[in-house]
Amino acid sequence: MKKLLAVLVMIALAIVTAQVADAAIANTKHNLRSSGTNSVKGDLDEICIYCHTPHGGTQAAGQPLWNRYAGSTTGFTAYSSGTLSSSPTTGGPGSQVCFSCHDGFTSINALRNSNGSPFNGTVTKITDTLYEIAGDAASLTNDHPIGMAIPTAKPDGTYKAPTQLAVPYAGNNNQVECSVCHAVHGTAAGIPNLLRISNAGSALCLDCHVK
């Protein structure tokens, strides 16, 4: 009986967690369902399917039951600055999953599994975020660097220690990735731009930088 009760509690928590995530993402641009009100949307009237699937997903991207194919990073130019303590790239796994939509090339309908088979309906490309399009090339040169190691040596005291930070670096191999600053499922508080914490008064910047 105790085991059954424990299982029922776990199921209830999973349902509540899923409902909270669904409620949060429903009010963001990541709600791509066909009946939604966002200007960019897919052909299927579901929310989760554009990133996850209960069957036929892949763990290659490091995300649960991932339902997308790898995006393209060809032509992306990383941010560059003489003050960086490590070289940025086009990002590790924590950012590559974002490019499976935000590469300016891949259709948001390019799914690994939809009712048992791959789906690629109306080609709707996302080209208005993460970078600036210049012809066929994409640039990250004026965006916060990603794919760089979190500074741990701070002789000048310009960075907080990783253990002091509110944003979750641990799940990103201690690298600065897109998902460090952005919560892909949105926030219950309705913070804009999918930011993990409000940037009022530059709070998000000051979570890492000492100014």
Tab-separated table of C-alpha atoms in Angstrom:
chain	number	residue	atom	x	y	z
A	1	MET	CA	0.000	0.000	0.000
A	2	LYS	CA	2.837	2.380	0.861
A	3	LYS	CA	4.519	1.657	-2.476
A	4	LEU	CA	1.254	2.246	-4.333
A	5	LEU	CA	0.730	5.522	-2.475
A	6	ALA	CA	4.267	6.624	-3.324
A	7	VAL	CA	3.697	5.836	-7.008
A	8	LEU	CA	0.410	7.769	-7.020
A	9	VAL	CA	2.105	10.764	-5.390
A	10	MET	CA	4.859	10.700	-8.020
A	11	ILE	CA	2.297	10.543	-10.834
A	12	ALA	CA	0.361	13.455	-9.329
A	13	LEU	CA	3.524	15.535	-9.032
A	14	ALA	CA	4.456	14.754	-12.638
A	15	ILE	CA	1.003	15.851	-13.828
A	16	VAL	CA	1.161	19.091	-11.835
A	17	THR	CA	4.680	19.808	-13.089
A	18	ALA	CA	3.602	19.226	-16.689
A	19	GLN	CA	0.584	21.474	-16.234
A	20	VAL	CA	2.712	24.264	-14.775
A	21	ALA	CA	5.217	23.999	-17.648
A	22	ASP	CA	2.392	23.945	-20.186
A	23	ALA	CA	0.740	26.955	-18.575
A	24	ALA	CA	4.003	28.899	-18.639
A	25	ILE	CA	4.957	28.084	-22.232
A	26	ALA	CA	1.421	28.755	-23.477
A	27	ASN	CA	1.990	32.462	-22.891
A	28	THR	CA	5.331	32.640	-24.716
A	29	LYS	CA	6.536	32.702	-28.327
A	30	HIS	CA	7.481	29.042	-27.864
A	31	ASN	CA	3.793	28.151	-28.037
A	32	LEU	CA	3.858	27.151	-31.709
A	33	ARG	CA	0.527	25.332	-31.839
A	34	SER	CA	-1.530	25.997	-34.952
A	35	SER	CA	-4.495	27.404	-33.013
A	36	GLY	CA	-2.312	29.808	-31.014
A	37	THR	CA	-2.180	33.566	-31.416
A	38	ASN	CA	1.544	33.896	-32.119
A	39	SER	CA	2.528	35.089	-35.580
A	40	VAL	CA	5.028	32.223	-35.938
A	41	LYS	CA	3.307	28.862	-35.569
A	42	GLY	CA	3.403	25.297	-36.841
A	43	ASP	CA	0.851	23.076	-38.531
A	44	LEU	CA	0.027	20.886	-35.515
A	45	ASP	CA	-2.278	21.897	-32.684
A	46	GLU	CA	0.005	20.793	-29.859
A	47	ILE	CA	2.495	22.641	-27.681
A	48	CYS	CA	5.046	20.075	-26.552
A	49	ILE	CA	5.446	18.233	-29.878
A	50	TYR	CA	7.641	20.911	-31.451
A	51	CYS	CA	10.444	19.924	-29.068
A	52	HIS	CA	9.467	16.642	-27.369
A	53	THR	CA	7.767	13.361	-28.231
A	54	PRO	CA	6.747	10.413	-26.028
A	55	HIS	CA	7.911	7.948	-28.719
A	56	GLY	CA	10.668	8.054	-31.312
A	57	GLY	CA	12.702	10.829	-29.731
A	58	THR	CA	16.458	11.051	-29.395
A	59	GLN	CA	18.840	11.637	-26.509
A	60	ALA	CA	21.571	12.843	-28.871
A	61	ALA	CA	20.760	16.456	-28.085
A	62	GLY	CA	20.968	15.823	-24.346
A	63	GLN	CA	17.323	16.795	-23.910
A	64	PRO	CA	14.436	14.521	-22.845
A	65	LEU	CA	12.804	12.707	-25.776
A	66	TRP	CA	13.995	15.362	-28.204
A	67	ASN	CA	11.803	15.574	-31.298
A	68	ARG	CA	13.925	17.740	-33.562
A	69	TYR	CA	16.764	17.256	-36.020
A	70	ALA	CA	20.049	19.075	-35.518
A	71	GLY	CA	20.030	22.616	-36.839
A	72	SER	CA	22.715	24.235	-38.940
A	73	THR	CA	25.431	26.485	-37.532
A	74	THR	CA	27.206	26.920	-40.874
A	75	GLY	CA	28.152	30.540	-41.462
A	76	PHE	CA	27.656	31.657	-37.875
A	77	THR	CA	30.313	34.030	-36.623
A	78	ALA	CA	30.894	33.987	-32.876
A	79	TYR	CA	31.329	37.077	-30.720
A	80	SER	CA	34.887	38.282	-30.382
A	81	SER	CA	36.523	40.562	-27.831
A	82	GLY	CA	39.996	41.077	-26.441
A	83	THR	CA	38.611	40.995	-22.902
A	84	LEU	CA	37.272	37.429	-23.047
A	85	SER	CA	38.948	34.884	-20.796
A	86	SER	CA	38.038	32.002	-23.131
A	87	SER	CA	37.078	31.717	-26.776
A	88	PRO	CA	33.319	31.636	-27.517
A	89	THR	CA	31.892	29.308	-30.139
A	90	THR	CA	28.497	28.732	-31.720
A	91	GLY	CA	27.623	26.953	-28.492
A	92	GLY	CA	27.601	23.534	-26.886
A	93	PRO	CA	24.613	21.176	-26.425
A	94	GLY	CA	22.802	23.769	-24.321
A	95	SER	CA	22.710	26.096	-27.327
A	96	GLN	CA	22.682	23.662	-30.230
A	97	VAL	CA	19.148	22.588	-29.355
A	98	CYS	CA	18.079	26.206	-29.836
A	99	PHE	CA	19.557	26.214	-33.332
A	100	SER	CA	17.315	23.290	-34.276
A	101	CYS	CA	14.728	26.071	-34.709
A	102	HIS	CA	16.683	29.316	-34.571
A	103	ASP	CA	19.195	28.715	-37.361
A	104	GLY	CA	17.193	30.671	-39.944
A	105	PHE	CA	17.093	27.549	-42.099
A	106	THR	CA	15.205	24.716	-40.413
A	107	SER	CA	11.419	24.584	-40.526
A	108	ILE	CA	9.711	24.529	-37.136
A	109	ASN	CA	7.687	21.607	-38.553
A	110	ALA	CA	10.813	19.477	-39.089
A	111	LEU	CA	9.955	16.896	-36.443
A	112	ARG	CA	11.394	13.432	-35.884
A	113	ASN	CA	8.056	11.935	-34.935
A	114	SER	CA	4.437	12.902	-35.438
A	115	ASN	CA	1.951	10.072	-34.977
A	116	GLY	CA	4.604	7.487	-35.800
A	117	SER	CA	6.263	9.133	-38.790
A	118	PRO	CA	8.474	12.155	-39.547
A	119	PHE	CA	6.585	15.357	-40.239
A	120	ASN	CA	7.590	18.334	-42.336
A	121	GLY	CA	4.534	20.338	-43.204
A	122	THR	CA	4.387	24.011	-44.110
A	123	VAL	CA	7.893	25.452	-44.046
A	124	THR	CA	7.903	28.196	-41.443
A	125	LYS	CA	11.354	29.437	-40.558
A	126	ILE	CA	12.270	31.491	-37.522
A	127	THR	CA	14.568	34.279	-38.640
A	128	ASP	CA	13.856	37.096	-36.217
A	129	THR	CA	15.765	36.111	-33.106
A	130	LEU	CA	19.221	35.126	-31.856
A	131	TYR	CA	21.078	36.692	-34.746
A	132	GLU	CA	20.890	39.132	-37.610
A	133	ILE	CA	20.439	37.766	-41.123
A	134	ALA	CA	22.826	39.195	-43.724
A	135	GLY	CA	22.143	37.401	-46.979
A	136	ASP	CA	22.603	33.711	-46.218
A	137	ALA	CA	24.984	34.296	-43.310
A	138	ALA	CA	24.031	34.537	-39.661
A	139	SER	CA	25.956	36.500	-37.094
A	140	LEU	CA	26.363	36.230	-33.338
A	141	THR	CA	28.943	39.002	-33.285
A	142	ASN	CA	26.763	41.471	-31.388
A	143	ASP	CA	25.129	39.017	-28.988
A	144	HIS	CA	26.332	37.775	-25.622
A	145	PRO	CA	28.985	35.084	-26.281
A	146	ILE	CA	27.937	31.461	-25.881
A	147	GLY	CA	29.975	28.289	-25.742
A	148	MET	CA	32.546	29.928	-23.484
A	149	ALA	CA	33.725	28.682	-20.127
A	150	ILE	CA	32.429	30.411	-17.022
A	151	PRO	CA	35.320	32.475	-15.682
A	152	THR	CA	36.632	30.840	-12.511
A	153	ALA	CA	39.879	32.768	-12.120
A	154	LYS	CA	38.891	36.284	-11.066
A	155	PRO	CA	42.048	38.152	-10.038
A	156	ASP	CA	40.382	41.486	-10.779
A	157	GLY	CA	37.120	40.620	-9.001
A	158	THR	CA	34.955	41.285	-12.056
A	159	TYR	CA	33.010	38.011	-11.876
A	160	LYS	CA	31.131	36.277	-9.120
A	161	ALA	CA	32.085	32.724	-8.215
A	162	PRO	CA	29.918	30.103	-9.990
A	163	THR	CA	28.535	28.985	-6.610
A	164	GLN	CA	27.112	32.476	-6.044
A	165	LEU	CA	25.059	32.603	-9.230
A	166	ALA	CA	21.285	32.291	-9.428
A	167	VAL	CA	21.226	31.060	-13.027
A	168	PRO	CA	21.861	27.321	-13.623
A	169	TYR	CA	25.319	26.889	-15.107
A	170	ALA	CA	25.832	23.354	-13.808
A	171	GLY	CA	23.613	21.754	-16.445
A	172	ASN	CA	25.572	23.461	-19.222
A	173	ASN	CA	28.982	21.907	-18.556
A	174	ASN	CA	29.910	25.114	-16.764
A	175	GLN	CA	29.640	27.049	-20.016
A	176	VAL	CA	27.638	30.118	-20.909
A	177	GLU	CA	24.871	28.819	-23.164
A	178	CYS	CA	21.531	30.192	-24.374
A	179	SER	CA	19.657	28.257	-21.694
A	180	VAL	CA	21.698	29.868	-18.938
A	181	CYS	CA	19.871	33.166	-19.375
A	182	HIS	CA	16.700	31.990	-21.106
A	183	ALA	CA	14.060	29.608	-19.724
A	184	VAL	CA	12.654	27.836	-22.768
A	185	HIS	CA	9.388	26.984	-21.004
A	186	GLY	CA	8.842	30.552	-19.857
A	187	THR	CA	8.434	31.840	-16.337
A	188	ALA	CA	5.394	31.904	-14.105
A	189	ALA	CA	6.091	35.566	-13.343
A	190	GLY	CA	5.750	36.536	-17.002
A	191	ILE	CA	9.266	37.909	-17.291
A	192	PRO	CA	9.797	39.022	-20.908
A	193	ASN	CA	12.106	37.433	-23.470
A	194	LEU	CA	12.043	34.080	-21.668
A	195	LEU	CA	14.625	35.378	-19.199
A	196	ARG	CA	15.227	33.246	-16.121
A	197	ILE	CA	15.180	36.251	-13.816
A	198	SER	CA	14.087	39.822	-14.386
A	199	ASN	CA	16.731	42.095	-15.851
A	200	ALA	CA	15.263	45.147	-14.137
A	201	GLY	CA	18.180	47.238	-12.977
A	202	SER	CA	20.442	44.862	-14.974
A	203	ALA	CA	19.813	42.154	-12.351
A	204	LEU	CA	20.457	39.315	-14.784
A	205	CYS	CA	23.765	40.826	-15.908
A	206	LEU	CA	24.795	41.487	-12.304
A	207	ASP	CA	24.096	37.873	-11.398
A	208	CYS	CA	27.464	37.115	-13.000
A	209	HIS	CA	29.243	40.421	-13.515
A	210	VAL	CA	30.480	42.583	-10.638
A	211	LYS	CA	30.051	46.237	-11.555
